[in-house]
Amino acid sequence: MTGSDAAGEDAEGYAGLRIERARELARRHGWASVRVLEPGQLITMEYREGRLNLAVRDGVVERSWEG
């Protein structure tokens, strides 16, 4: 499965995981890149197919989405 094939449900399935585990699973699922976002971090809003975004607090994923 490639990152673009992993879209939708898979992109949203990382909440609650420790960041290390989330990165490992993202690689297995074929995501082209993973962007880790800390609380309050400024981010660009451009959409990138195949990129998994992980909003992380205290080392745990709170939210995940493609783009």
PDB file of C-alpha atoms in Angstrom:
ATOM      1  CA  MET A   1       0.000   0.000   0.000  1.00  0.00           C
ATOM      2  CA  THR A   2       1.382   3.444  -0.847  1.00  0.00           C
ATOM      3  CA  GLY A   3       0.776   6.617   1.118  1.00  0.00           C
ATOM      4  CA  SER A   4      -1.908   7.771  -1.283  1.00  0.00           C
ATOM      5  CA  ASP A   5      -3.537   4.319  -1.121  1.00  0.00           C
ATOM      6  CA  ALA A   6      -3.352   4.524   2.664  1.00  0.00           C
ATOM      7  CA  ALA A   7      -5.497   7.676   2.738  1.00  0.00           C
ATOM      8  CA  GLY A   8      -8.684   8.114   4.682  1.00  0.00           C
ATOM      9  CA  GLU A   9      -9.206   5.608   7.448  1.00  0.00           C
ATOM     10  CA  ASP A  10      -5.518   4.692   7.778  1.00  0.00           C
ATOM     11  CA  ALA A  11      -4.479   8.345   8.030  1.00  0.00           C
ATOM     12  CA  GLU A  12      -6.751   8.760  11.027  1.00  0.00           C
ATOM     13  CA  GLY A  13      -5.754   5.578  12.849  1.00  0.00           C
ATOM     14  CA  TYR A  14      -2.668   6.781  14.754  1.00  0.00           C
ATOM     15  CA  ALA A  15      -4.239   8.660  17.683  1.00  0.00           C
ATOM     16  CA  GLY A  16      -3.201   7.285  21.050  1.00  0.00           C
ATOM     17  CA  LEU A  17       0.053   5.750  19.791  1.00  0.00           C
ATOM     18  CA  ARG A  18       3.499   6.750  21.012  1.00  0.00           C
ATOM     19  CA  ILE A  19       5.317   8.690  18.294  1.00  0.00           C
ATOM     20  CA  GLU A  20       7.930   5.962  17.737  1.00  0.00           C
ATOM     21  CA  ARG A  21       5.221   3.353  17.104  1.00  0.00           C
ATOM     22  CA  ALA A  22       3.270   5.724  14.857  1.00  0.00           C
ATOM     23  CA  ARG A  23       6.357   6.373  12.702  1.00  0.00           C
ATOM     24  CA  GLU A  24       7.048   2.641  12.439  1.00  0.00           C
ATOM     25  CA  LEU A  25       3.487   1.899  11.324  1.00  0.00           C
ATOM     26  CA  ALA A  26       3.512   4.813   8.875  1.00  0.00           C
ATOM     27  CA  ARG A  27       6.626   3.358   7.193  1.00  0.00           C
ATOM     28  CA  ARG A  28       4.993  -0.077   7.011  1.00  0.00           C
ATOM     29  CA  HIS A  29       1.875   1.443   5.457  1.00  0.00           C
ATOM     30  CA  GLY A  30       3.947   3.201   2.804  1.00  0.00           C
ATOM     31  CA  TRP A  31       3.581   6.868   3.739  1.00  0.00           C
ATOM     32  CA  ALA A  32       6.071   8.901   1.689  1.00  0.00           C
ATOM     33  CA  SER A  33       6.719  11.291   4.587  1.00  0.00           C
ATOM     34  CA  VAL A  34       5.625  11.882   8.158  1.00  0.00           C
ATOM     35  CA  ARG A  35       5.360  15.359   9.671  1.00  0.00           C
ATOM     36  CA  VAL A  36       5.336  15.573  13.466  1.00  0.00           C
ATOM     37  CA  LEU A  37       3.626  18.668  14.851  1.00  0.00           C
ATOM     38  CA  GLU A  38       4.135  19.761  18.444  1.00  0.00           C
ATOM     39  CA  PRO A  39       1.532  21.888  20.296  1.00  0.00           C
ATOM     40  CA  GLY A  40       1.591  25.498  19.112  1.00  0.00           C
ATOM     41  CA  GLN A  41       3.970  24.776  16.237  1.00  0.00           C
ATOM     42  CA  LEU A  42       3.395  26.891  13.140  1.00  0.00           C
ATOM     43  CA  ILE A  43       2.673  24.812  10.050  1.00  0.00           C
ATOM     44  CA  THR A  44       2.249  25.443   6.369  1.00  0.00           C
ATOM     45  CA  MET A  45      -1.175  24.620   4.997  1.00  0.00           C
ATOM     46  CA  GLU A  46      -0.182  23.222   1.605  1.00  0.00           C
ATOM     47  CA  TYR A  47      -1.576  19.792   0.841  1.00  0.00           C
ATOM     48  CA  ARG A  48       0.943  17.071   0.015  1.00  0.00           C
ATOM     49  CA  GLU A  49      -0.370  13.727  -1.150  1.00  0.00           C
ATOM     50  CA  GLY A  50       1.356  10.872   0.621  1.00  0.00           C
ATOM     51  CA  ARG A  51       2.298  12.898   3.712  1.00  0.00           C
ATOM     52  CA  LEU A  52       1.008  11.828   7.101  1.00  0.00           C
ATOM     53  CA  ASN A  53       0.653  14.592   9.693  1.00  0.00           C
ATOM     54  CA  LEU A  54       0.859  13.673  13.365  1.00  0.00           C
ATOM     55  CA  ALA A  55      -0.201  16.187  16.025  1.00  0.00           C
ATOM     56  CA  VAL A  56       1.759  15.089  19.099  1.00  0.00           C
ATOM     57  CA  ARG A  57       1.658  16.051  22.771  1.00  0.00           C
ATOM     58  CA  ASP A  58       4.028  14.543  25.338  1.00  0.00           C
ATOM     59  CA  GLY A  59       5.180  11.904  22.850  1.00  0.00           C
ATOM     60  CA  VAL A  60       1.663  10.640  22.063  1.00  0.00           C
ATOM     61  CA  VAL A  61      -0.268  11.212  18.822  1.00  0.00           C
ATOM     62  CA  GLU A  62      -3.458  13.200  19.467  1.00  0.00           C
ATOM     63  CA  ARG A  63      -4.578  13.504  15.837  1.00  0.00           C
ATOM     64  CA  SER A  64      -3.443  12.265  12.446  1.00  0.00           C
ATOM     65  CA  TRP A  65      -4.417  13.182   8.885  1.00  0.00           C
ATOM     66  CA  GLU A  66      -3.150  13.050   5.315  1.00  0.00           C
ATOM     67  CA  GLY A  67      -1.752  16.098   3.613  1.00  0.00           C
TER      68      GLY A  67
END
